[in-house]
Amino acid sequence: ALQVYSVMLQRSVQSNTITFNAAISACEKCEQWQQALGLMARMYEIDLLPDVITYGAAISGCEKGMQWRHALGLLARMQSDTLQPDVITTNAAISACEGSDQWEHALCLLLRMPAVDGIPAGSVVNSVRRTCGEQAAFAMLCRFGDIWQISLGQEPKSPKSWNGFQNGRACPDVLWRAPGIIAVHKHAGVSTEHLLDSLSSQLQERVSRVSRLDSPTSGVLLAAVEMEQMGNANWVRAQFAGRLVSKDYLCLCRGMPAATCGTQFDVSSPLLVSKIDGSARTQVSVAGREACTRFEVLGRFRAPRMREVALLRA
């Protein structure tokens, strides 16, 4: 993208906001936040004012580069340019503060928003957890719960039967439902995105993601039923985003080091969710979010014509 921009300059092709936005977005995706800010500075030099998209891409670049001061500076400059920060730019600035454990700044940004959403609230909670511990994080989460007026113990206004049918159609994947929240069985080989789209069609209600499982993984998946009880959905989203939820997996593993039953070990590597062949996949990346997985060896056996495998709980 920068090479194309350089060719444009050499050939005296006039740049516009769309051109710069594309180049800045490319820098953001490649975690080149310095280049993104340099392009923004160039816009001012040629009397070309950035728009909301420009600021959003630049702040997202600062988020990936853990440059929270630059992110807050851009947000302030955005307002001086008579531009109103939108949800995307504000959430990116909150995430930048989360990555540097600046939970006070993140909380101030969150409370300025018209509505407190679960995911950015979870970013604040996660920053509090890393800085002040889990007890303080749960206390912060409860304060958000008061804002959302969660009501997990209440029945839906229009009671529905969840014995596997909805509107006369079979919904065998539905395991449990509370106001605003639904638990479904995700089969191996089915992407989270495809499952939720299919479920929305089956239920004739919009179902959105709270957490996700990779396509090869099967298990219980929580999702939000929008416009039903969003306080409850935000409550669950904040717990996942705040790293206050633990997940248990069972898996068969080949080629692992020798270990006896009962052996436990930890793997701490940042994980990044990215699009691969139209489906979201999780992979280890220095640009990812913190993650820690604890493994326990439950058993080992050798199948015919196969190497030794181990049953793990993660």
PDB file of C-alpha atoms in Angstrom:
ATOM      1  CA  ALA A   1       0.000   0.000   0.000  1.00  0.00           C
ATOM      2  CA  LEU A   2       2.827   2.395   0.829  1.00  0.00           C
ATOM      3  CA  GLN A   3       4.579   1.532  -2.431  1.00  0.00           C
ATOM      4  CA  VAL A   4       1.431   2.349  -4.384  1.00  0.00           C
ATOM      5  CA  TYR A   5       1.153   5.626  -2.479  1.00  0.00           C
ATOM      6  CA  SER A   6       4.791   6.444  -3.349  1.00  0.00           C
ATOM      7  CA  VAL A   7       4.116   5.766  -7.037  1.00  0.00           C
ATOM      8  CA  MET A   8       1.133   8.115  -6.867  1.00  0.00           C
ATOM      9  CA  LEU A   9       3.383  10.865  -5.498  1.00  0.00           C
ATOM     10  CA  GLN A  10       6.000  10.258  -8.173  1.00  0.00           C
ATOM     11  CA  ARG A  11       3.398  10.523 -10.913  1.00  0.00           C
ATOM     12  CA  SER A  12       1.751  13.567  -9.329  1.00  0.00           C
ATOM     13  CA  VAL A  13      -1.545  11.737  -8.868  1.00  0.00           C
ATOM     14  CA  GLN A  14      -3.691  13.728  -6.462  1.00  0.00           C
ATOM     15  CA  SER A  15      -4.478  11.944  -3.214  1.00  0.00           C
ATOM     16  CA  ASN A  16      -7.794  12.206  -1.396  1.00  0.00           C
ATOM     17  CA  THR A  17      -9.254  11.043   1.890  1.00  0.00           C
ATOM     18  CA  ILE A  18     -10.218   7.656   0.454  1.00  0.00           C
ATOM     19  CA  THR A  19      -6.643   7.064  -0.703  1.00  0.00           C
ATOM     20  CA  PHE A  20      -5.193   7.890   2.686  1.00  0.00           C
ATOM     21  CA  ASN A  21      -7.824   5.864   4.519  1.00  0.00           C
ATOM     22  CA  ALA A  22      -6.928   2.774   2.488  1.00  0.00           C
ATOM     23  CA  ALA A  23      -3.209   3.213   3.177  1.00  0.00           C
ATOM     24  CA  ILE A  24      -3.729   3.899   6.891  1.00  0.00           C
ATOM     25  CA  SER A  25      -6.025   0.871   7.194  1.00  0.00           C
ATOM     26  CA  ALA A  26      -3.348  -1.276   5.547  1.00  0.00           C
ATOM     27  CA  CYS A  27      -0.781  -0.016   8.079  1.00  0.00           C
ATOM     28  CA  GLU A  28      -3.208  -0.711  10.910  1.00  0.00           C
ATOM     29  CA  LYS A  29      -3.731  -4.312   9.799  1.00  0.00           C
ATOM     30  CA  CYS A  30       0.038  -4.820   9.595  1.00  0.00           C
ATOM     31  CA  GLU A  31       0.570  -3.232  13.023  1.00  0.00           C
ATOM     32  CA  GLN A  32       2.578  -0.338  11.548  1.00  0.00           C
ATOM     33  CA  TRP A  33       1.150   2.360  13.797  1.00  0.00           C
ATOM     34  CA  GLN A  34       4.070   4.749  13.202  1.00  0.00           C
ATOM     35  CA  GLN A  35       3.439   4.656   9.451  1.00  0.00           C
ATOM     36  CA  ALA A  36      -0.272   5.223  10.037  1.00  0.00           C
ATOM     37  CA  LEU A  37       0.390   8.326  12.129  1.00  0.00           C
ATOM     38  CA  GLY A  38       2.885   9.540   9.531  1.00  0.00           C
ATOM     39  CA  LEU A  39       0.233   9.323   6.824  1.00  0.00           C
ATOM     40  CA  MET A  40      -2.189  11.271   9.018  1.00  0.00           C
ATOM     41  CA  ALA A  41       0.417  13.976   9.507  1.00  0.00           C
ATOM     42  CA  ARG A  42       0.867  14.118   5.729  1.00  0.00           C
ATOM     43  CA  MET A  43      -2.879  14.717   5.323  1.00  0.00           C
ATOM     44  CA  TYR A  44      -2.648  17.857   7.429  1.00  0.00           C
ATOM     45  CA  GLU A  45       0.385  19.020   5.471  1.00  0.00           C
ATOM     46  CA  ILE A  46      -1.615  19.021   2.231  1.00  0.00           C
ATOM     47  CA  ASP A  47      -4.713  20.557   3.884  1.00  0.00           C
ATOM     48  CA  LEU A  48      -6.689  17.325   3.714  1.00  0.00           C
ATOM     49  CA  LEU A  49      -8.776  16.756   6.836  1.00  0.00           C
ATOM     50  CA  PRO A  50      -9.115  13.205   8.184  1.00  0.00           C
ATOM     51  CA  ASP A  51     -12.584  11.789   8.694  1.00  0.00           C
ATOM     52  CA  VAL A  52     -14.019   9.322  11.226  1.00  0.00           C
ATOM     53  CA  ILE A  53     -12.721   6.365   9.195  1.00  0.00           C
ATOM     54  CA  THR A  54      -9.204   7.825   9.198  1.00  0.00           C
ATOM     55  CA  TYR A  55      -9.200   8.256  12.953  1.00  0.00           C
ATOM     56  CA  GLY A  56     -10.728   4.834  13.511  1.00  0.00           C
ATOM     57  CA  ALA A  57      -7.985   3.093  11.532  1.00  0.00           C
ATOM     58  CA  ALA A  58      -5.211   5.120  13.179  1.00  0.00           C
ATOM     59  CA  ILE A  59      -6.531   4.505  16.705  1.00  0.00           C
ATOM     60  CA  SER A  60      -6.897   0.795  15.937  1.00  0.00           C
ATOM     61  CA  GLY A  61      -3.252   0.819  14.812  1.00  0.00           C
ATOM     62  CA  CYS A  62      -2.258   2.387  18.131  1.00  0.00           C
ATOM     63  CA  GLU A  63      -4.324  -0.262  19.912  1.00  0.00           C
ATOM     64  CA  LYS A  64      -2.395  -3.066  18.197  1.00  0.00           C
ATOM     65  CA  GLY A  65       0.869  -1.290  18.991  1.00  0.00           C
ATOM     66  CA  MET A  66      -0.165  -0.783  22.641  1.00  0.00           C
ATOM     67  CA  GLN A  67       0.242   2.971  22.245  1.00  0.00           C
ATOM     68  CA  TRP A  68      -2.485   4.156  24.586  1.00  0.00           C
ATOM     69  CA  ARG A  69      -1.206   7.735  24.856  1.00  0.00           C
ATOM     70  CA  HIS A  70      -1.267   8.168  21.086  1.00  0.00           C
ATOM     71  CA  ALA A  71      -4.751   6.615  20.986  1.00  0.00           C
ATOM     72  CA  LEU A  72      -6.097   9.081  23.556  1.00  0.00           C
ATOM     73  CA  GLY A  73      -4.328  11.934  21.783  1.00  0.00           C
ATOM     74  CA  LEU A  74      -5.998  11.016  18.496  1.00  0.00           C
ATOM     75  CA  LEU A  75      -9.377  10.808  20.205  1.00  0.00           C
ATOM     76  CA  ALA A  76      -8.910  14.315  21.629  1.00  0.00           C
ATOM     77  CA  ARG A  77      -7.713  15.684  18.286  1.00  0.00           C
ATOM     78  CA  MET A  78     -10.699  14.108  16.607  1.00  0.00           C
ATOM     79  CA  GLN A  79     -13.005  16.267  18.703  1.00  0.00           C
ATOM     80  CA  SER A  80     -10.935  19.363  17.947  1.00  0.00           C
ATOM     81  CA  ASP A  81     -11.531  18.585  14.272  1.00  0.00           C
ATOM     82  CA  THR A  82     -15.289  18.782  15.068  1.00  0.00           C
ATOM     83  CA  LEU A  83     -15.644  15.029  14.533  1.00  0.00           C
ATOM     84  CA  GLN A  84     -17.727  12.974  16.951  1.00  0.00           C
ATOM     85  CA  PRO A  85     -16.018   9.727  18.028  1.00  0.00           C
ATOM     86  CA  ASP A  86     -18.174   6.719  17.174  1.00  0.00           C
ATOM     87  CA  VAL A  87     -18.439   3.366  18.924  1.00  0.00           C
ATOM     88  CA  ILE A  88     -15.624   1.821  16.852  1.00  0.00           C
ATOM     89  CA  THR A  89     -13.055   4.535  17.563  1.00  0.00           C
ATOM     90  CA  THR A  90     -13.938   4.730  21.256  1.00  0.00           C
ATOM     91  CA  ASN A  91     -13.791   0.957  21.677  1.00  0.00           C
ATOM     92  CA  ALA A  92     -10.382   0.897  19.976  1.00  0.00           C
ATOM     93  CA  ALA A  93      -9.097   3.547  22.393  1.00  0.00           C
ATOM     94  CA  ILE A  94     -10.501   1.565  25.340  1.00  0.00           C
ATOM     95  CA  SER A  95      -8.725  -1.565  24.087  1.00  0.00           C
ATOM     96  CA  ALA A  96      -5.480   0.401  23.769  1.00  0.00           C
ATOM     97  CA  CYS A  97      -5.803   1.432  27.412  1.00  0.00           C
ATOM     98  CA  GLU A  98      -6.642  -2.151  28.391  1.00  0.00           C
ATOM     99  CA  GLY A  99      -3.463  -3.464  26.758  1.00  0.00           C
ATOM    100  CA  SER A 100      -1.370  -1.089  28.863  1.00  0.00           C
ATOM    101  CA  ASP A 101      -3.391  -1.617  32.076  1.00  0.00           C
ATOM    102  CA  GLN A 102      -4.669   1.955  32.062  1.00  0.00           C
ATOM    103  CA  TRP A 103      -8.075   0.999  33.432  1.00  0.00           C
ATOM    104  CA  GLU A 104      -8.883   4.457  34.829  1.00  0.00           C
ATOM    105  CA  HIS A 105      -8.603   6.053  31.365  1.00  0.00           C
ATOM    106  CA  ALA A 106     -10.539   3.167  29.831  1.00  0.00           C
ATOM    107  CA  LEU A 107     -13.333   3.559  32.384  1.00  0.00           C
ATOM    108  CA  CYS A 108     -13.584   7.311  31.725  1.00  0.00           C
ATOM    109  CA  LEU A 109     -13.953   6.659  27.992  1.00  0.00           C
ATOM    110  CA  LEU A 110     -16.543   3.943  28.588  1.00  0.00           C
ATOM    111  CA  LEU A 111     -18.730   6.101  30.812  1.00  0.00           C
ATOM    112  CA  ARG A 112     -18.783   8.860  28.170  1.00  0.00           C
ATOM    113  CA  MET A 113     -20.477   6.535  25.694  1.00  0.00           C
ATOM    114  CA  PRO A 114     -24.265   6.763  25.259  1.00  0.00           C
ATOM    115  CA  ALA A 115     -24.631   3.125  26.331  1.00  0.00           C
ATOM    116  CA  VAL A 116     -22.277   0.762  28.157  1.00  0.00           C
ATOM    117  CA  ASP A 117     -21.726  -2.327  26.009  1.00  0.00           C
ATOM    118  CA  GLY A 118     -20.503  -5.632  27.408  1.00  0.00           C
ATOM    119  CA  ILE A 119     -17.314  -6.037  25.377  1.00  0.00           C
ATOM    120  CA  PRO A 120     -15.666  -2.662  26.161  1.00  0.00           C
ATOM    121  CA  ALA A 121     -16.868  -3.033  29.752  1.00  0.00           C
ATOM    122  CA  GLY A 122     -15.070  -6.366  29.787  1.00  0.00           C
ATOM    123  CA  SER A 123     -11.917  -4.633  28.558  1.00  0.00           C
ATOM    124  CA  VAL A 124     -12.077  -2.365  31.611  1.00  0.00           C
ATOM    125  CA  VAL A 125     -12.716  -5.355  33.873  1.00  0.00           C
ATOM    126  CA  ASN A 126      -9.735  -7.220  32.395  1.00  0.00           C
ATOM    127  CA  SER A 127      -7.464  -4.247  32.976  1.00  0.00           C
ATOM    128  CA  VAL A 128      -8.673  -4.050  36.592  1.00  0.00           C
ATOM    129  CA  ARG A 129      -8.087  -7.802  36.985  1.00  0.00           C
ATOM    130  CA  ARG A 130      -4.481  -7.576  35.809  1.00  0.00           C
ATOM    131  CA  THR A 131      -3.771  -4.463  37.881  1.00  0.00           C
ATOM    132  CA  CYS A 132      -5.783  -5.004  41.070  1.00  0.00           C
ATOM    133  CA  GLY A 133      -6.709  -8.705  41.098  1.00  0.00           C
ATOM    134  CA  GLU A 134      -9.805 -10.799  40.477  1.00  0.00           C
ATOM    135  CA  GLN A 135     -11.717  -9.598  43.525  1.00  0.00           C
ATOM    136  CA  ALA A 136     -11.558  -5.994  42.321  1.00  0.00           C
ATOM    137  CA  ALA A 137     -12.468  -7.151  38.799  1.00  0.00           C
ATOM    138  CA  PHE A 138     -15.599  -8.935  40.057  1.00  0.00           C
ATOM    139  CA  ALA A 139     -16.528  -5.821  42.043  1.00  0.00           C
ATOM    140  CA  MET A 140     -16.236  -3.720  38.891  1.00  0.00           C
ATOM    141  CA  LEU A 141     -18.294  -6.289  36.977  1.00  0.00           C
ATOM    142  CA  CYS A 142     -21.049  -6.082  39.607  1.00  0.00           C
ATOM    143  CA  ARG A 143     -21.147  -2.300  39.198  1.00  0.00           C
ATOM    144  CA  PHE A 144     -21.748  -2.777  35.485  1.00  0.00           C
ATOM    145  CA  GLY A 145     -24.387  -5.356  36.356  1.00  0.00           C
ATOM    146  CA  ASP A 146     -26.206  -2.660  38.323  1.00  0.00           C
ATOM    147  CA  ILE A 147     -26.133  -0.410  35.248  1.00  0.00           C
ATOM    148  CA  TRP A 148     -27.509  -3.171  33.032  1.00  0.00           C
ATOM    149  CA  GLN A 149     -30.054  -4.295  35.644  1.00  0.00           C
ATOM    150  CA  ILE A 150     -29.403  -7.930  34.915  1.00  0.00           C
ATOM    151  CA  SER A 151     -32.310 -10.284  35.479  1.00  0.00           C
ATOM    152  CA  LEU A 152     -31.124 -13.823  34.899  1.00  0.00           C
ATOM    153  CA  GLY A 153     -33.679 -15.124  37.363  1.00  0.00           C
ATOM    154  CA  GLN A 154     -36.653 -13.689  35.487  1.00  0.00           C
ATOM    155  CA  GLU A 155     -38.770 -15.563  32.979  1.00  0.00           C
ATOM    156  CA  PRO A 156     -39.089 -14.215  29.410  1.00  0.00           C
ATOM    157  CA  LYS A 157     -42.095 -11.965  28.865  1.00  0.00           C
ATOM    158  CA  SER A 158     -43.394 -14.401  26.253  1.00  0.00           C
ATOM    159  CA  PRO A 159     -42.673 -17.874  27.656  1.00  0.00           C
ATOM    160  CA  LYS A 160     -41.521 -20.332  24.999  1.00  0.00           C
ATOM    161  CA  SER A 161     -41.099 -24.064  25.024  1.00  0.00           C
ATOM    162  CA  TRP A 162     -37.496 -25.180  24.610  1.00  0.00           C
ATOM    163  CA  ASN A 163     -38.029 -28.914  24.243  1.00  0.00           C
ATOM    164  CA  GLY A 164     -36.232 -28.853  20.901  1.00  0.00           C
ATOM    165  CA  PHE A 165     -38.828 -27.007  18.854  1.00  0.00           C
ATOM    166  CA  GLN A 166     -39.442 -23.331  18.027  1.00  0.00           C
ATOM    167  CA  ASN A 167     -42.217 -22.053  15.776  1.00  0.00           C
ATOM    168  CA  GLY A 168     -42.942 -25.628  14.734  1.00  0.00           C
ATOM    169  CA  ARG A 169     -39.357 -26.194  13.549  1.00  0.00           C
ATOM    170  CA  ALA A 170     -36.824 -28.542  15.107  1.00  0.00           C
ATOM    171  CA  CYS A 171     -33.973 -26.818  16.979  1.00  0.00           C
ATOM    172  CA  PRO A 172     -31.996 -29.746  18.376  1.00  0.00           C
ATOM    173  CA  ASP A 173     -28.893 -27.621  18.998  1.00  0.00           C
ATOM    174  CA  VAL A 174     -30.568 -25.504  21.706  1.00  0.00           C
ATOM    175  CA  LEU A 175     -29.481 -26.792  25.134  1.00  0.00           C
ATOM    176  CA  TRP A 176     -30.596 -24.010  27.488  1.00  0.00           C
ATOM    177  CA  ARG A 177     -32.076 -20.542  27.401  1.00  0.00           C
ATOM    178  CA  ALA A 178     -32.514 -17.601  29.777  1.00  0.00           C
ATOM    179  CA  PRO A 179     -33.712 -14.080  28.921  1.00  0.00           C
ATOM    180  CA  GLY A 180     -31.218 -12.703  26.415  1.00  0.00           C
ATOM    181  CA  ILE A 181     -28.883 -15.728  26.538  1.00  0.00           C
ATOM    182  CA  ILE A 182     -28.915 -19.075  24.780  1.00  0.00           C
ATOM    183  CA  ALA A 183     -26.620 -22.113  24.938  1.00  0.00           C
ATOM    184  CA  VAL A 184     -26.261 -24.310  21.858  1.00  0.00           C
ATOM    185  CA  HIS A 185     -24.326 -27.409  20.877  1.00  0.00           C
ATOM    186  CA  LYS A 186     -21.701 -26.638  18.220  1.00  0.00           C
ATOM    187  CA  HIS A 187     -20.611 -29.649  16.196  1.00  0.00           C
ATOM    188  CA  ALA A 188     -17.061 -30.171  14.947  1.00  0.00           C
ATOM    189  CA  GLY A 189     -16.549 -28.873  11.420  1.00  0.00           C
ATOM    190  CA  VAL A 190     -19.146 -26.115  11.785  1.00  0.00           C
ATOM    191  CA  SER A 191     -17.945 -22.535  12.205  1.00  0.00           C
ATOM    192  CA  THR A 192     -19.345 -20.403  15.010  1.00  0.00           C
ATOM    193  CA  GLU A 193     -20.467 -17.803  12.484  1.00  0.00           C
ATOM    194  CA  HIS A 194     -22.373 -20.337  10.357  1.00  0.00           C
ATOM    195  CA  LEU A 195     -24.025 -21.875  13.430  1.00  0.00           C
ATOM    196  CA  LEU A 196     -25.289 -18.529  14.736  1.00  0.00           C
ATOM    197  CA  ASP A 197     -26.564 -17.497  11.287  1.00  0.00           C
ATOM    198  CA  SER A 198     -28.427 -20.797  11.026  1.00  0.00           C
ATOM    199  CA  LEU A 199     -29.788 -20.450  14.555  1.00  0.00           C
ATOM    200  CA  SER A 200     -31.020 -16.917  13.848  1.00  0.00           C
ATOM    201  CA  SER A 201     -32.899 -18.255  10.854  1.00  0.00           C
ATOM    202  CA  GLN A 202     -34.371 -21.151  12.830  1.00  0.00           C
ATOM    203  CA  LEU A 203     -35.492 -19.023  15.760  1.00  0.00           C
ATOM    204  CA  GLN A 204     -36.468 -16.017  13.623  1.00  0.00           C
ATOM    205  CA  GLU A 205     -34.533 -13.859  16.085  1.00  0.00           C
ATOM    206  CA  ARG A 206     -31.112 -12.250  15.803  1.00  0.00           C
ATOM    207  CA  VAL A 207     -28.530 -14.326  17.675  1.00  0.00           C
ATOM    208  CA  SER A 208     -25.066 -12.790  18.123  1.00  0.00           C
ATOM    209  CA  ARG A 209     -21.753 -14.068  19.422  1.00  0.00           C
ATOM    210  CA  VAL A 210     -20.739 -13.965  23.086  1.00  0.00           C
ATOM    211  CA  SER A 211     -17.814 -16.373  22.749  1.00  0.00           C
ATOM    212  CA  ARG A 212     -16.580 -18.575  19.938  1.00  0.00           C
ATOM    213  CA  LEU A 213     -15.196 -22.034  19.254  1.00  0.00           C
ATOM    214  CA  ASP A 214     -12.890 -22.859  16.346  1.00  0.00           C
ATOM    215  CA  SER A 215     -14.410 -24.825  13.490  1.00  0.00           C
ATOM    216  CA  PRO A 216     -12.737 -28.185  14.395  1.00  0.00           C
ATOM    217  CA  THR A 217     -13.919 -27.866  18.030  1.00  0.00           C
ATOM    218  CA  SER A 218     -17.238 -29.167  19.333  1.00  0.00           C
ATOM    219  CA  GLY A 219     -18.882 -28.104  22.575  1.00  0.00           C
ATOM    220  CA  VAL A 220     -21.306 -25.759  24.308  1.00  0.00           C
ATOM    221  CA  LEU A 221     -21.461 -22.261  22.844  1.00  0.00           C
ATOM    222  CA  LEU A 222     -23.085 -19.279  24.563  1.00  0.00           C
ATOM    223  CA  ALA A 223     -24.774 -16.640  22.420  1.00  0.00           C
ATOM    224  CA  ALA A 224     -26.919 -13.533  22.904  1.00  0.00           C
ATOM    225  CA  VAL A 225     -30.507 -13.168  21.749  1.00  0.00           C
ATOM    226  CA  GLU A 226     -30.660  -9.489  20.864  1.00  0.00           C
ATOM    227  CA  MET A 227     -33.543  -7.173  21.771  1.00  0.00           C
ATOM    228  CA  GLU A 228     -34.805  -9.625  24.399  1.00  0.00           C
ATOM    229  CA  GLN A 229     -32.770  -8.787  27.517  1.00  0.00           C
ATOM    230  CA  MET A 230     -29.530  -7.116  26.460  1.00  0.00           C
ATOM    231  CA  GLY A 231     -28.508  -6.483  30.069  1.00  0.00           C
ATOM    232  CA  ASN A 232     -28.044 -10.211  30.577  1.00  0.00           C
ATOM    233  CA  ALA A 233     -26.161 -10.562  27.282  1.00  0.00           C
ATOM    234  CA  ASN A 234     -23.846  -7.680  28.217  1.00  0.00           C
ATOM    235  CA  TRP A 235     -23.265  -9.298  31.608  1.00  0.00           C
ATOM    236  CA  VAL A 236     -22.036 -12.513  29.982  1.00  0.00           C
ATOM    237  CA  ARG A 237     -20.039 -10.687  27.260  1.00  0.00           C
ATOM    238  CA  ALA A 238     -18.230  -8.658  29.927  1.00  0.00           C
ATOM    239  CA  GLN A 239     -17.240 -11.817  31.801  1.00  0.00           C
ATOM    240  CA  PHE A 240     -15.690 -13.351  28.691  1.00  0.00           C
ATOM    241  CA  ALA A 241     -13.965 -10.110  27.635  1.00  0.00           C
ATOM    242  CA  GLY A 242     -12.778  -9.587  31.215  1.00  0.00           C
ATOM    243  CA  ARG A 243     -11.090 -13.026  31.298  1.00  0.00           C
ATOM    244  CA  LEU A 244     -13.264 -14.079  34.231  1.00  0.00           C
ATOM    245  CA  VAL A 245     -14.582 -17.199  32.492  1.00  0.00           C
ATOM    246  CA  SER A 246     -12.777 -20.517  32.321  1.00  0.00           C
ATOM    247  CA  LYS A 247     -13.481 -23.162  29.681  1.00  0.00           C
ATOM    248  CA  ASP A 248     -12.889 -26.901  29.934  1.00  0.00           C
ATOM    249  CA  TYR A 249     -11.959 -28.955  26.862  1.00  0.00           C
ATOM    250  CA  LEU A 250     -11.321 -32.653  26.318  1.00  0.00           C
ATOM    251  CA  CYS A 251      -9.019 -33.562  23.454  1.00  0.00           C
ATOM    252  CA  LEU A 252      -6.930 -36.393  22.047  1.00  0.00           C
ATOM    253  CA  CYS A 253      -3.352 -35.352  21.345  1.00  0.00           C
ATOM    254  CA  ARG A 254      -0.693 -37.060  19.233  1.00  0.00           C
ATOM    255  CA  GLY A 255       3.033 -36.405  19.364  1.00  0.00           C
ATOM    256  CA  MET A 256       3.113 -34.821  22.826  1.00  0.00           C
ATOM    257  CA  PRO A 257       6.140 -35.268  25.145  1.00  0.00           C
ATOM    258  CA  ALA A 258       6.106 -38.219  27.512  1.00  0.00           C
ATOM    259  CA  ALA A 259       4.029 -37.450  30.593  1.00  0.00           C
ATOM    260  CA  THR A 260       2.335 -39.611  33.178  1.00  0.00           C
ATOM    261  CA  CYS A 261      -1.346 -39.440  34.056  1.00  0.00           C
ATOM    262  CA  GLY A 262      -2.094 -36.531  36.351  1.00  0.00           C
ATOM    263  CA  THR A 263       0.729 -34.365  34.993  1.00  0.00           C
ATOM    264  CA  GLN A 264      -0.254 -30.701  34.634  1.00  0.00           C
ATOM    265  CA  PHE A 265       1.422 -27.985  32.589  1.00  0.00           C
ATOM    266  CA  ASP A 266       0.602 -24.467  31.403  1.00  0.00           C
ATOM    267  CA  VAL A 267       0.854 -22.838  27.989  1.00  0.00           C
ATOM    268  CA  SER A 268       0.747 -19.042  27.946  1.00  0.00           C
ATOM    269  CA  SER A 269       0.788 -17.565  24.440  1.00  0.00           C
ATOM    270  CA  PRO A 270      -1.092 -14.585  22.983  1.00  0.00           C
ATOM    271  CA  LEU A 271      -3.898 -15.674  20.642  1.00  0.00           C
ATOM    272  CA  LEU A 272      -5.165 -13.759  17.630  1.00  0.00           C
ATOM    273  CA  VAL A 273      -8.521 -14.394  15.945  1.00  0.00           C
ATOM    274  CA  SER A 274      -8.230 -13.914  12.182  1.00  0.00           C
ATOM    275  CA  LYS A 275     -10.239 -14.690   9.067  1.00  0.00           C
ATOM    276  CA  ILE A 276      -9.032 -17.731   7.118  1.00  0.00           C
ATOM    277  CA  ASP A 277     -11.024 -18.886   4.082  1.00  0.00           C
ATOM    278  CA  GLY A 278     -14.038 -16.904   5.251  1.00  0.00           C
ATOM    279  CA  SER A 279     -14.051 -18.451   8.731  1.00  0.00           C
ATOM    280  CA  ALA A 280     -12.567 -17.098  11.948  1.00  0.00           C
ATOM    281  CA  ARG A 281      -9.636 -19.117  13.327  1.00  0.00           C
ATOM    282  CA  THR A 282      -7.482 -18.652  16.418  1.00  0.00           C
ATOM    283  CA  GLN A 283      -3.703 -18.756  16.098  1.00  0.00           C
ATOM    284  CA  VAL A 284      -0.686 -17.849  18.211  1.00  0.00           C
ATOM    285  CA  SER A 285       0.518 -14.315  17.458  1.00  0.00           C
ATOM    286  CA  VAL A 286       2.435 -11.617  19.312  1.00  0.00           C
ATOM    287  CA  ALA A 287      -0.369  -9.272  18.226  1.00  0.00           C
ATOM    288  CA  GLY A 288      -3.006 -11.422  19.953  1.00  0.00           C
ATOM    289  CA  ARG A 289      -4.686 -11.124  23.317  1.00  0.00           C
ATOM    290  CA  GLU A 290      -3.331 -12.736  26.460  1.00  0.00           C
ATOM    291  CA  ALA A 291      -4.311 -16.377  26.978  1.00  0.00           C
ATOM    292  CA  CYS A 292      -3.313 -19.103  29.400  1.00  0.00           C
ATOM    293  CA  THR A 293      -4.256 -22.770  29.048  1.00  0.00           C
ATOM    294  CA  ARG A 294      -3.660 -25.369  31.752  1.00  0.00           C
ATOM    295  CA  PHE A 295      -3.447 -28.988  30.605  1.00  0.00           C
ATOM    296  CA  GLU A 296      -3.840 -32.187  32.599  1.00  0.00           C
ATOM    297  CA  VAL A 297      -3.030 -35.640  31.241  1.00  0.00           C
ATOM    298  CA  LEU A 298      -6.014 -37.899  31.967  1.00  0.00           C
ATOM    299  CA  GLY A 299      -4.810 -41.017  30.200  1.00  0.00           C
ATOM    300  CA  ARG A 300      -2.546 -42.454  27.496  1.00  0.00           C
ATOM    301  CA  PHE A 301      -3.094 -45.320  25.070  1.00  0.00           C
ATOM    302  CA  ARG A 302      -1.872 -46.639  21.736  1.00  0.00           C
ATOM    303  CA  ALA A 303      -4.419 -47.328  19.019  1.00  0.00           C
ATOM    304  CA  PRO A 304      -3.732 -49.948  16.306  1.00  0.00           C
ATOM    305  CA  ARG A 305      -1.431 -48.586  13.575  1.00  0.00           C
ATOM    306  CA  MET A 306      -1.218 -45.208  15.342  1.00  0.00           C
ATOM    307  CA  ARG A 307       1.304 -43.454  17.481  1.00  0.00           C
ATOM    308  CA  GLU A 308       0.584 -43.123  21.169  1.00  0.00           C
ATOM    309  CA  VAL A 309      -2.129 -40.604  21.974  1.00  0.00           C
ATOM    310  CA  ALA A 310      -3.075 -38.866  25.202  1.00  0.00           C
ATOM    311  CA  LEU A 311      -6.430 -37.752  26.531  1.00  0.00           C
ATOM    312  CA  LEU A 312      -6.056 -34.204  27.847  1.00  0.00           C
ATOM    313  CA  ARG A 313      -8.284 -31.887  29.804  1.00  0.00           C
ATOM    314  CA  ALA A 314      -7.557 -28.236  29.060  1.00  0.00           C
TER     315      ALA A 314
END
